[in-house]
PDB file of C-alpha atoms and ligand atoms in Angstrom:
ATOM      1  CA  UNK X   2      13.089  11.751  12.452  1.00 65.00           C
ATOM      2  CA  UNK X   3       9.161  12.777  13.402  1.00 90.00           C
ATOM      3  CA  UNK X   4       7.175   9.782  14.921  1.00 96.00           C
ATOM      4  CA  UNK X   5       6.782   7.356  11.929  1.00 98.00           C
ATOM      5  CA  UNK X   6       4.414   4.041  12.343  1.00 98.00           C
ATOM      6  CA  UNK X   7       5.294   2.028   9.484  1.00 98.00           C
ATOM      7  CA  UNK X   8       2.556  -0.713   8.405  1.00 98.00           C
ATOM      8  CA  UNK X   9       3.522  -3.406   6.201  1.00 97.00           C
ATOM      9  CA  UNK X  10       1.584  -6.713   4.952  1.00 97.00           C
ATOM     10  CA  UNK X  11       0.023  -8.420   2.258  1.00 95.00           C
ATOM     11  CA  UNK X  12      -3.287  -7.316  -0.019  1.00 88.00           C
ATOM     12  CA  UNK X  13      -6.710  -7.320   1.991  1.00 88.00           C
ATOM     13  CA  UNK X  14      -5.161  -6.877   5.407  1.00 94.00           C
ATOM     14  CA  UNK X  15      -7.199  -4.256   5.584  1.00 90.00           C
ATOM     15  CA  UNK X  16      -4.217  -2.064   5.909  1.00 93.00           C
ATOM     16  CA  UNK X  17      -5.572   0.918   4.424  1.00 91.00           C
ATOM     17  CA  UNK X  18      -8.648   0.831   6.570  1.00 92.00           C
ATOM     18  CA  UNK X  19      -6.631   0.464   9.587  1.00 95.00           C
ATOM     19  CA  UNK X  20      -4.450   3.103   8.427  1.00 95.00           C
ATOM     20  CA  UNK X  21      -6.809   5.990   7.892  1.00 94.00           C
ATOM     21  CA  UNK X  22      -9.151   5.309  11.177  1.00 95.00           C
ATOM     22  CA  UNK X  23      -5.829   5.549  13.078  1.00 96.00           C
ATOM     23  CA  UNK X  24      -4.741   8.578  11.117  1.00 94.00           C
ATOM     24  CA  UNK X  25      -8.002  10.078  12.098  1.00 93.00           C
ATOM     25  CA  UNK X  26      -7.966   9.322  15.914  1.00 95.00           C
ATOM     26  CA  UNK X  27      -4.331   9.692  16.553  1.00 96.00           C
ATOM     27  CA  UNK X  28      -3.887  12.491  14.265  1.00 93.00           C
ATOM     28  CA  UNK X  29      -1.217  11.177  12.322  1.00 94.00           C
ATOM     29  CA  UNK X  30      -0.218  11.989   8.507  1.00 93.00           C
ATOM     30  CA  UNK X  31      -1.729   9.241   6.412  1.00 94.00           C
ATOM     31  CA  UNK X  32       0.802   8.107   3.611  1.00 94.00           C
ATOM     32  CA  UNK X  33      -0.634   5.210   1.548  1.00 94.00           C
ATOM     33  CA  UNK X  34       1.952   4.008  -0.799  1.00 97.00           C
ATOM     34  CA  UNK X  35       0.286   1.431  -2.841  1.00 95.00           C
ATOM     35  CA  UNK X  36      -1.376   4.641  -4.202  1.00 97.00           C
ATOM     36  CA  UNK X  37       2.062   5.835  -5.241  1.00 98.00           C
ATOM     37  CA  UNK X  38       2.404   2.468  -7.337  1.00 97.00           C
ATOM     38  CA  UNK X  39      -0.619   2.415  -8.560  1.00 97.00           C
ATOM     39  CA  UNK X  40      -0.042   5.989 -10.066  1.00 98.00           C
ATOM     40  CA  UNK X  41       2.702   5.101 -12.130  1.00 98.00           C
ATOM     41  CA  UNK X  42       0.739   2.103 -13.332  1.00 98.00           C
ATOM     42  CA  UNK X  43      -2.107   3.768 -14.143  1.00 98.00           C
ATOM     43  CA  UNK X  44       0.133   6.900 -16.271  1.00 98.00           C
ATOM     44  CA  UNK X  45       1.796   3.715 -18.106  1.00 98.00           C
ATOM     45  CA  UNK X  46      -1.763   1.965 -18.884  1.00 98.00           C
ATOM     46  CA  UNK X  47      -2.978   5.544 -20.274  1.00 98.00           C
ATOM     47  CA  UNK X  48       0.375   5.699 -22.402  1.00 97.00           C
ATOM     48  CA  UNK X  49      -0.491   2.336 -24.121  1.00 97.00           C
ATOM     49  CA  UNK X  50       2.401   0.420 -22.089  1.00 97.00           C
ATOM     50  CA  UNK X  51       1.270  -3.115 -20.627  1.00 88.00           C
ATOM     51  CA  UNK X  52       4.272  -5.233 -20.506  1.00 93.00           C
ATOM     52  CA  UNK X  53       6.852  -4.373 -18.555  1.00 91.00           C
ATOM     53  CA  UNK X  54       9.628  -5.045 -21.101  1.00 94.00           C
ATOM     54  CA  UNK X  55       9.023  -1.514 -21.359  1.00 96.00           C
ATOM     55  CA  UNK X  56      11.159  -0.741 -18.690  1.00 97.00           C
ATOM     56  CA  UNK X  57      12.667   2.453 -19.595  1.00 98.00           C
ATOM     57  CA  UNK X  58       9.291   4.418 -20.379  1.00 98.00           C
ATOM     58  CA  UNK X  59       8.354   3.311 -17.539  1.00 98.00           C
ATOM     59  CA  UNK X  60      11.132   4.484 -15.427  1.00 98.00           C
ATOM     60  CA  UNK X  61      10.746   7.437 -17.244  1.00 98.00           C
ATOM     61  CA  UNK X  62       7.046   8.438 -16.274  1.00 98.00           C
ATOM     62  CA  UNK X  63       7.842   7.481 -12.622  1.00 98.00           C
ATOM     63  CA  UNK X  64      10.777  10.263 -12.820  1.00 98.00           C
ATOM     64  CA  UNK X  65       8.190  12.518 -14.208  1.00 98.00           C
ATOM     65  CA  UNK X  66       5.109  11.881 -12.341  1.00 98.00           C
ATOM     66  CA  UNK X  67       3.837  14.518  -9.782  1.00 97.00           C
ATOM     67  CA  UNK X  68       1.769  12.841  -7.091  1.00 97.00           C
ATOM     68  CA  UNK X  69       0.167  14.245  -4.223  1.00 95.00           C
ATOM     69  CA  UNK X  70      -1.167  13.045  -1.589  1.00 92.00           C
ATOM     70  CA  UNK X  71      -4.092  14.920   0.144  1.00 91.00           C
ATOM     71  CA  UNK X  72      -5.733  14.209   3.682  1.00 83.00           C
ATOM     72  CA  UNK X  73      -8.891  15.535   4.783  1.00 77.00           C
ATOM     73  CA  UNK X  74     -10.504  13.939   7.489  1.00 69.00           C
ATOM     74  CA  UNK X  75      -8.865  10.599   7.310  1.00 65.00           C
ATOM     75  CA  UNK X  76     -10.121  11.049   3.559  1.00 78.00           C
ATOM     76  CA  UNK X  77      -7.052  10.822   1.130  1.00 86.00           C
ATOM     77  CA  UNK X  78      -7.587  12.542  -2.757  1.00 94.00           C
ATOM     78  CA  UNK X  79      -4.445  11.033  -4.735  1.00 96.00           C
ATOM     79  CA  UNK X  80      -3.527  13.839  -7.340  1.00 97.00           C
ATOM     80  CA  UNK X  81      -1.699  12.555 -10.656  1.00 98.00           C
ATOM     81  CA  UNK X  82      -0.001  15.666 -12.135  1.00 97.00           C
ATOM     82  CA  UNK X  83      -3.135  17.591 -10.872  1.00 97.00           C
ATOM     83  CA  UNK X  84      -5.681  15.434 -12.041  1.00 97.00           C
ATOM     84  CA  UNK X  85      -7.645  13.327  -9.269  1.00 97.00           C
ATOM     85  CA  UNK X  86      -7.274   9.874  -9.901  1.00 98.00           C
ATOM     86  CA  UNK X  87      -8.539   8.737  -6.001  1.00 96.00           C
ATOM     87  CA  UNK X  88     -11.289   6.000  -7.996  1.00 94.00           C
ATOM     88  CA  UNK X  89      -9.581   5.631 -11.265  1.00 97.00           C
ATOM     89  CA  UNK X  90      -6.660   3.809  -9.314  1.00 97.00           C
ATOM     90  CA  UNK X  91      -8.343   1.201  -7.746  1.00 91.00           C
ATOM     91  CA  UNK X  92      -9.359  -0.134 -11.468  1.00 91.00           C
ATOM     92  CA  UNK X  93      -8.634  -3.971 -12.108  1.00 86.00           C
ATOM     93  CA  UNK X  94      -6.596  -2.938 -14.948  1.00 93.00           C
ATOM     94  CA  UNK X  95      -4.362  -0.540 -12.624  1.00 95.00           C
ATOM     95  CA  UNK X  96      -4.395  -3.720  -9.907  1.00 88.00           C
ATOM     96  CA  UNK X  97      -3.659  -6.176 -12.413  1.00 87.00           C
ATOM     97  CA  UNK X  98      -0.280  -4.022 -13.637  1.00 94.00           C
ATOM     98  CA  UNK X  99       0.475  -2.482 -10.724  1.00 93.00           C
ATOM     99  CA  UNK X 100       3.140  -5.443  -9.008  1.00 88.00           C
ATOM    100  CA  UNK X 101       5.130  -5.600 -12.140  1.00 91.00           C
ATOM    101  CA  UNK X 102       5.346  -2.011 -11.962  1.00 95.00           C
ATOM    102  CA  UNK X 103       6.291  -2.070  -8.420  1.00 94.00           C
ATOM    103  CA  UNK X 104       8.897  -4.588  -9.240  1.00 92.00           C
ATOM    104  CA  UNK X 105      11.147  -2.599 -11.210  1.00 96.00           C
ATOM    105  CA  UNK X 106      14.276  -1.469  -8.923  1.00 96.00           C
ATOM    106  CA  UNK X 107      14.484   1.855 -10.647  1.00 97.00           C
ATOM    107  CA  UNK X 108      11.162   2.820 -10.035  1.00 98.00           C
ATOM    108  CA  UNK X 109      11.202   1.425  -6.309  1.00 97.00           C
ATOM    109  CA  UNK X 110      13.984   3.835  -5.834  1.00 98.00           C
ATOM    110  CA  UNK X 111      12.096   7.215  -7.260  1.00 98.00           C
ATOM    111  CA  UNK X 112       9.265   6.045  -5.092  1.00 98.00           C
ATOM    112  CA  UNK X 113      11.221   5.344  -1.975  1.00 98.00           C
ATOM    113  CA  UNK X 114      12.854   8.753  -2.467  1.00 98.00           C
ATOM    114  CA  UNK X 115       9.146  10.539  -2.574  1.00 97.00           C
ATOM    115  CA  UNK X 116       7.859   8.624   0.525  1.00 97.00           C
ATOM    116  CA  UNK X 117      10.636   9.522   2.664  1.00 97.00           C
ATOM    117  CA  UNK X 118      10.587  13.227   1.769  1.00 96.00           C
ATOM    118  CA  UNK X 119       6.690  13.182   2.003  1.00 94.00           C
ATOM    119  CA  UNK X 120       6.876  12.080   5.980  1.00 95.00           C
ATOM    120  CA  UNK X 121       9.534  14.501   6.411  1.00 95.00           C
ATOM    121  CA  UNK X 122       9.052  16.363   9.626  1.00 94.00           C
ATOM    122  CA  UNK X 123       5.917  14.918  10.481  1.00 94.00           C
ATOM    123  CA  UNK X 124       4.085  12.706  12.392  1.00 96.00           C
ATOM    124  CA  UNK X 125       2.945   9.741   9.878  1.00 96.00           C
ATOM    125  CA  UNK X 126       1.358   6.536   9.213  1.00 97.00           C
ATOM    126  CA  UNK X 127       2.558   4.909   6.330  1.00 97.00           C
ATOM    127  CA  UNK X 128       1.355   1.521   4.779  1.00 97.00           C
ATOM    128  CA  UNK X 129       3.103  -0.492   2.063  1.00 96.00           C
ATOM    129  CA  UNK X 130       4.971  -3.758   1.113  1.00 95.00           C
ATOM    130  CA  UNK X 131       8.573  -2.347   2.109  1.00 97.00           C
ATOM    131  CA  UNK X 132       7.888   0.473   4.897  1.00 98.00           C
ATOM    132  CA  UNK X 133       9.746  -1.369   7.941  1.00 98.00           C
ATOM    133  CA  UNK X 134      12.042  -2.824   5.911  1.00 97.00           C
ATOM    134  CA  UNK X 135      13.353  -0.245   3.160  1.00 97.00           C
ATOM    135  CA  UNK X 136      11.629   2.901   3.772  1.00 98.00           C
ATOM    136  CA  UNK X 137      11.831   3.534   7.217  1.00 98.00           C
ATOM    137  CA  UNK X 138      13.783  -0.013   9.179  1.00 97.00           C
ATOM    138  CA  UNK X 139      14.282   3.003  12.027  1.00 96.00           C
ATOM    139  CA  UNK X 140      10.738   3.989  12.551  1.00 97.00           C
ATOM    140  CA  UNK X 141       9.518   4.164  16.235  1.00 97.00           C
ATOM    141  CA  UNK X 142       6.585   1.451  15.362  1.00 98.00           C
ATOM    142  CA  UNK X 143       7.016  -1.369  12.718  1.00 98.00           C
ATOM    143  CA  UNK X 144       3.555  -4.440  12.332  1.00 98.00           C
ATOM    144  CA  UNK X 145       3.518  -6.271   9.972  1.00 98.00           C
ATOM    145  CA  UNK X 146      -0.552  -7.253   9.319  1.00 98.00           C
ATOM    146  CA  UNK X 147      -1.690 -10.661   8.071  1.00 97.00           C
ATOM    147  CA  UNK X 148      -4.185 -12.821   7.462  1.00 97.00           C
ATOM    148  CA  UNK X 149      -5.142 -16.094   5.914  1.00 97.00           C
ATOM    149  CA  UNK X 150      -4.800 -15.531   1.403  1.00 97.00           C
ATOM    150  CA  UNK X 151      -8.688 -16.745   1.583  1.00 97.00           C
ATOM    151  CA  UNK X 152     -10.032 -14.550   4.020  1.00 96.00           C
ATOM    152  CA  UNK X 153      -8.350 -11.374   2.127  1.00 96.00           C
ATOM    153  CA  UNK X 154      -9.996 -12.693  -0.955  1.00 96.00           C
ATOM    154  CA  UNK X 155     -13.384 -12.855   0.842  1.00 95.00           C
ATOM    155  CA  UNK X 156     -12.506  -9.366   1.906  1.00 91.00           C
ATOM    156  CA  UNK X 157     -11.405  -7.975  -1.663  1.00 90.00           C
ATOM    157  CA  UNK X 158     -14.574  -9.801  -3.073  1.00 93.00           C
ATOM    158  CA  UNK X 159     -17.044  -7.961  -0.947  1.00 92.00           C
ATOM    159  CA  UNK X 160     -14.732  -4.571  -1.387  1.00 86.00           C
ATOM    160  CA  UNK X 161     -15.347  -5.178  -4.966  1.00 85.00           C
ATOM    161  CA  UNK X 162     -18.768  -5.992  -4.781  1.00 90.00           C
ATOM    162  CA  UNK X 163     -19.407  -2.727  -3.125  1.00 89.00           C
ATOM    163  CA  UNK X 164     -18.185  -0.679  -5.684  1.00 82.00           C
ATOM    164  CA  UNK X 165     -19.839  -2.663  -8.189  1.00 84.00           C
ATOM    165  CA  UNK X 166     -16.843  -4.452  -9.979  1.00 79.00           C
ATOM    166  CA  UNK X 167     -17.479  -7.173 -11.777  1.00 83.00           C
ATOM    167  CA  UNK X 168     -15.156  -9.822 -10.414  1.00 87.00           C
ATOM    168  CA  UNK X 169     -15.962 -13.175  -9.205  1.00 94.00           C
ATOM    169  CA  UNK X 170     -14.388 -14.619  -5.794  1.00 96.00           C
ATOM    170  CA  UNK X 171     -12.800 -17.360  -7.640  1.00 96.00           C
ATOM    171  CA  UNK X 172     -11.598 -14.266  -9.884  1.00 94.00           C
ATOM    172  CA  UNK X 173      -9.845 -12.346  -6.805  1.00 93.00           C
ATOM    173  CA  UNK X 174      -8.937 -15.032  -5.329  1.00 95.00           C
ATOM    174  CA  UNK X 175      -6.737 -15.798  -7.923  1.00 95.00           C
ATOM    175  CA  UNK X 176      -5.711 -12.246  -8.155  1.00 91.00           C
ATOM    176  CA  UNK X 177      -4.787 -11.724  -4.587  1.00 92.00           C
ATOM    177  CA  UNK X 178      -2.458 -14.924  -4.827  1.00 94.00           C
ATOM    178  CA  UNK X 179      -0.688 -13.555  -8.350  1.00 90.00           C
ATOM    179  CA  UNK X 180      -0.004 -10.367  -6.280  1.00 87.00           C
ATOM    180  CA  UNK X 181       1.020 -12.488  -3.093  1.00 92.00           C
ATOM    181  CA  UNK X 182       3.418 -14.239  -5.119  1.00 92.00           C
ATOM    182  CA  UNK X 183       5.145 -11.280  -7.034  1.00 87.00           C
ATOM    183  CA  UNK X 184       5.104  -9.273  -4.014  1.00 88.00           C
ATOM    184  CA  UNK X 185       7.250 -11.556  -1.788  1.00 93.00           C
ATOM    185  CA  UNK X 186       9.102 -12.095  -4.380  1.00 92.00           C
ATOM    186  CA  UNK X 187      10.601  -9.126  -5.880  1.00 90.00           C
ATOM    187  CA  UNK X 188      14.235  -8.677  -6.066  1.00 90.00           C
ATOM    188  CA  UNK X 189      14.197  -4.954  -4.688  1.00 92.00           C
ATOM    189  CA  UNK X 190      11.187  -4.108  -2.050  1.00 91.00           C
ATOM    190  CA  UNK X 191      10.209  -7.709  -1.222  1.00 93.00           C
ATOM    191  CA  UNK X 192       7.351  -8.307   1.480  1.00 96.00           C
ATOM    192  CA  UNK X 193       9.165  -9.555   4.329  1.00 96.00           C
ATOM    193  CA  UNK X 194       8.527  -9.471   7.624  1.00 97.00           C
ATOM    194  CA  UNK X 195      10.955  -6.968   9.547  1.00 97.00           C
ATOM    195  CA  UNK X 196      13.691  -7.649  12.422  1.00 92.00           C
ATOM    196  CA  UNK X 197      11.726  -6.151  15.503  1.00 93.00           C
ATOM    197  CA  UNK X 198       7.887  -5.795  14.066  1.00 97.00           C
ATOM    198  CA  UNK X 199       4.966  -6.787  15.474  1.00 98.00           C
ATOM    199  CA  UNK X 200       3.240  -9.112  13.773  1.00 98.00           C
ATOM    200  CA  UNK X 201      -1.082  -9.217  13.953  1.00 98.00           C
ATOM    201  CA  UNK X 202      -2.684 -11.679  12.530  1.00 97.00           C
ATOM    202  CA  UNK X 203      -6.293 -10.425  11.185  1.00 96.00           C
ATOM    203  CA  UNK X 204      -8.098 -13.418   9.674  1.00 97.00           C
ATOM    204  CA  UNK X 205      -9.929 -13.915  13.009  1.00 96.00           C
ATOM    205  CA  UNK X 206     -10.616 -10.397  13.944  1.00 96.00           C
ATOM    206  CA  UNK X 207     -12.767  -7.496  13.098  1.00 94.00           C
ATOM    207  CA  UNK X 208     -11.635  -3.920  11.679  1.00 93.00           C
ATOM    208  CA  UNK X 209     -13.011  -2.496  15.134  1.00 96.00           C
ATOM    209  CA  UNK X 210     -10.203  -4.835  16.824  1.00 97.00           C
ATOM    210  CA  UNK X 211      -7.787  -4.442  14.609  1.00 97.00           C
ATOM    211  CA  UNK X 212      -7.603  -0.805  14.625  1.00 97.00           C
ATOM    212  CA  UNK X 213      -7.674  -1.438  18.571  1.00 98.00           C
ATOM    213  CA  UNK X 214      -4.767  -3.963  19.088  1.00 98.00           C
ATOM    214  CA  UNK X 215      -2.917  -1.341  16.125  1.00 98.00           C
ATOM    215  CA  UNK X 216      -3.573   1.912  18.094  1.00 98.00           C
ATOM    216  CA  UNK X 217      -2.167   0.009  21.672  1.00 98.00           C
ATOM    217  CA  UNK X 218       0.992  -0.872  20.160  1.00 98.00           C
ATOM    218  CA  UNK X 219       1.442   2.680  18.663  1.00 98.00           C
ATOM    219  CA  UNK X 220      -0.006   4.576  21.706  1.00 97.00           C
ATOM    220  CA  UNK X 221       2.764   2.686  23.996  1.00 95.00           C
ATOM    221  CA  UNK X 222       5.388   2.867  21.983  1.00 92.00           C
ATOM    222  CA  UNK X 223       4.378   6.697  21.750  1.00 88.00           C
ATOM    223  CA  UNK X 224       4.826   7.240  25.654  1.00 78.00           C
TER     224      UNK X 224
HETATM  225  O1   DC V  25      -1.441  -1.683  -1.145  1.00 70.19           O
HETATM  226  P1   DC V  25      -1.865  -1.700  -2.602  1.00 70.19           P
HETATM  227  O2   DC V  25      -2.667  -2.910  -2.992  1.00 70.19           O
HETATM  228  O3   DC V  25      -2.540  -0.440  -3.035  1.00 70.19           O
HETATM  229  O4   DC V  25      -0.495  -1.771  -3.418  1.00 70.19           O
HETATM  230  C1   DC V  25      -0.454  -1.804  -4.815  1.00 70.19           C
HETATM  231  C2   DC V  25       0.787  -2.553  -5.305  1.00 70.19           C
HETATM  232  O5   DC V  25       1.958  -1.783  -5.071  1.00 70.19           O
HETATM  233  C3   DC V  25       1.015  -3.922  -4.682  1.00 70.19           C
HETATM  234  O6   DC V  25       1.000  -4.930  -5.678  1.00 70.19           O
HETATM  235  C4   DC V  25       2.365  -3.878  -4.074  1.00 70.19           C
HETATM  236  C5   DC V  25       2.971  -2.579  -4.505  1.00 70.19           C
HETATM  237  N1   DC V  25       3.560  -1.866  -3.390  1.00 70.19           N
HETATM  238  C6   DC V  25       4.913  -2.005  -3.198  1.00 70.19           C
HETATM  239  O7   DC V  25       5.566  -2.764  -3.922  1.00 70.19           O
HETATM  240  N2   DC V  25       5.514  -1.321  -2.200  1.00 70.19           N
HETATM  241  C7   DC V  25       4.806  -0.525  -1.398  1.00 70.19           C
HETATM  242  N3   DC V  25       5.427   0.140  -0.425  1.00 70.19           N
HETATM  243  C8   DC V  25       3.411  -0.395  -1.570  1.00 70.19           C
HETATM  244  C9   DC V  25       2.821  -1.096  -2.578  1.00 70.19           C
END
């Protein structure tokens, strides 16, 4: 196995942020996950599918699916069977279907299979709900980031804000603790905290110190 840093934690971490400044500095792969999800969500919203009784077409557009991740500069272009779906991902509809999608073992199990070949033979960073736990439990560096559910609201708010969605904090607060709660408690993939991760609590700290306490752990584990 390449050098893998796995990053796992709950929405509004500020995982991904953390994730592609460190990808940029240390020159590490960025794989962002979530993005994966959020593909197969989005192909199932286009299809007309929004409950997840539909199980089986669902299953069946993950097995079909051809995602791509592309890194330039940090920058990451998510590809869904060509098309460039980078924005169109982050929707509200895509983030409001997305966990249920996540939650079904069948489609864990395509995506865990896609991850793992994407870091193969390289040097990565990878961020998700199930990296040091399912994905990768051997990687060389395992945190697990956290913070308080109303400071990652206050984060997704202003994240929001700043692309000009129209969602109130009440709104995403309520929405980051729906996700919380079906996150941690899937029965395949759940968000746990691994044996042997660090854990960083970010409700106190900036993204500057973040990244900085982030890149220490991974620079001496990297010795
Ligand atoms: O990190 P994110 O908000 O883009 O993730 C989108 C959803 O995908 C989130 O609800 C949890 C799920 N997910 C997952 O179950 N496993 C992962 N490794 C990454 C994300």
């Amino acid at each position: 196995m390449a050098f893998v840093v796995a990053i796992d934690g709950p929405a509004g971490t500020g995982k991904g942020t953390i994730t592609k400044l460190i990808s940029q500095e240390l020159g590490l792969v960025n794989i962002d996950t979530g993005a994966m999800y959020r593909c197969i969500a989005l192909e199932a919203i286009r299809k007309g599918i929004t409950s997840i009784e539909q199980e089986q077409e669902i299953i069946q557009i993950a097995r079909e699916a051809k995602i791509q991740i592309n890194n330039e500069n940090g920058n990451q272009q998510i590809l869904l069977n060509g098309e460039d779906v980078t924005q169109e991902i982050r929707s509200k509809e895509v983030s409001g279907f997305v966990s249920p999608v996540s939650s079904i073992p069948k489609v864990r199990e395509i995506m865990v299979d896609l991850q793992r070949r994407s870091a193969q033979g390289k040097d990565v960073i990878m961020e998700g709900r199930d990296i040091t736990t399912v994905v990768f439990p051997e990687a060389q560096v395992k945190i697990y980031l956290d913070a308080d559910v109303e400071e990652r609201a206050k984060r997704r708010f202003k994240e929001n804000q700043e692309k000009g969605m129209a969602m109130t904090y009440e709104e995403t607060l309520e929405a980051v603790k729906k996700r919380d709660y079906n996150d941690m408690h899937k029965k395949v993939g759940a968000l746990k905290i691994a044996e042997n991760a660090v854990v960083v609590d970010t409700t106190k700290m900036t993204i500057e110190e973040v990244k900085e306490k982030v890149k220490e752990i991974i620079l001496e584990r990297r010795k």
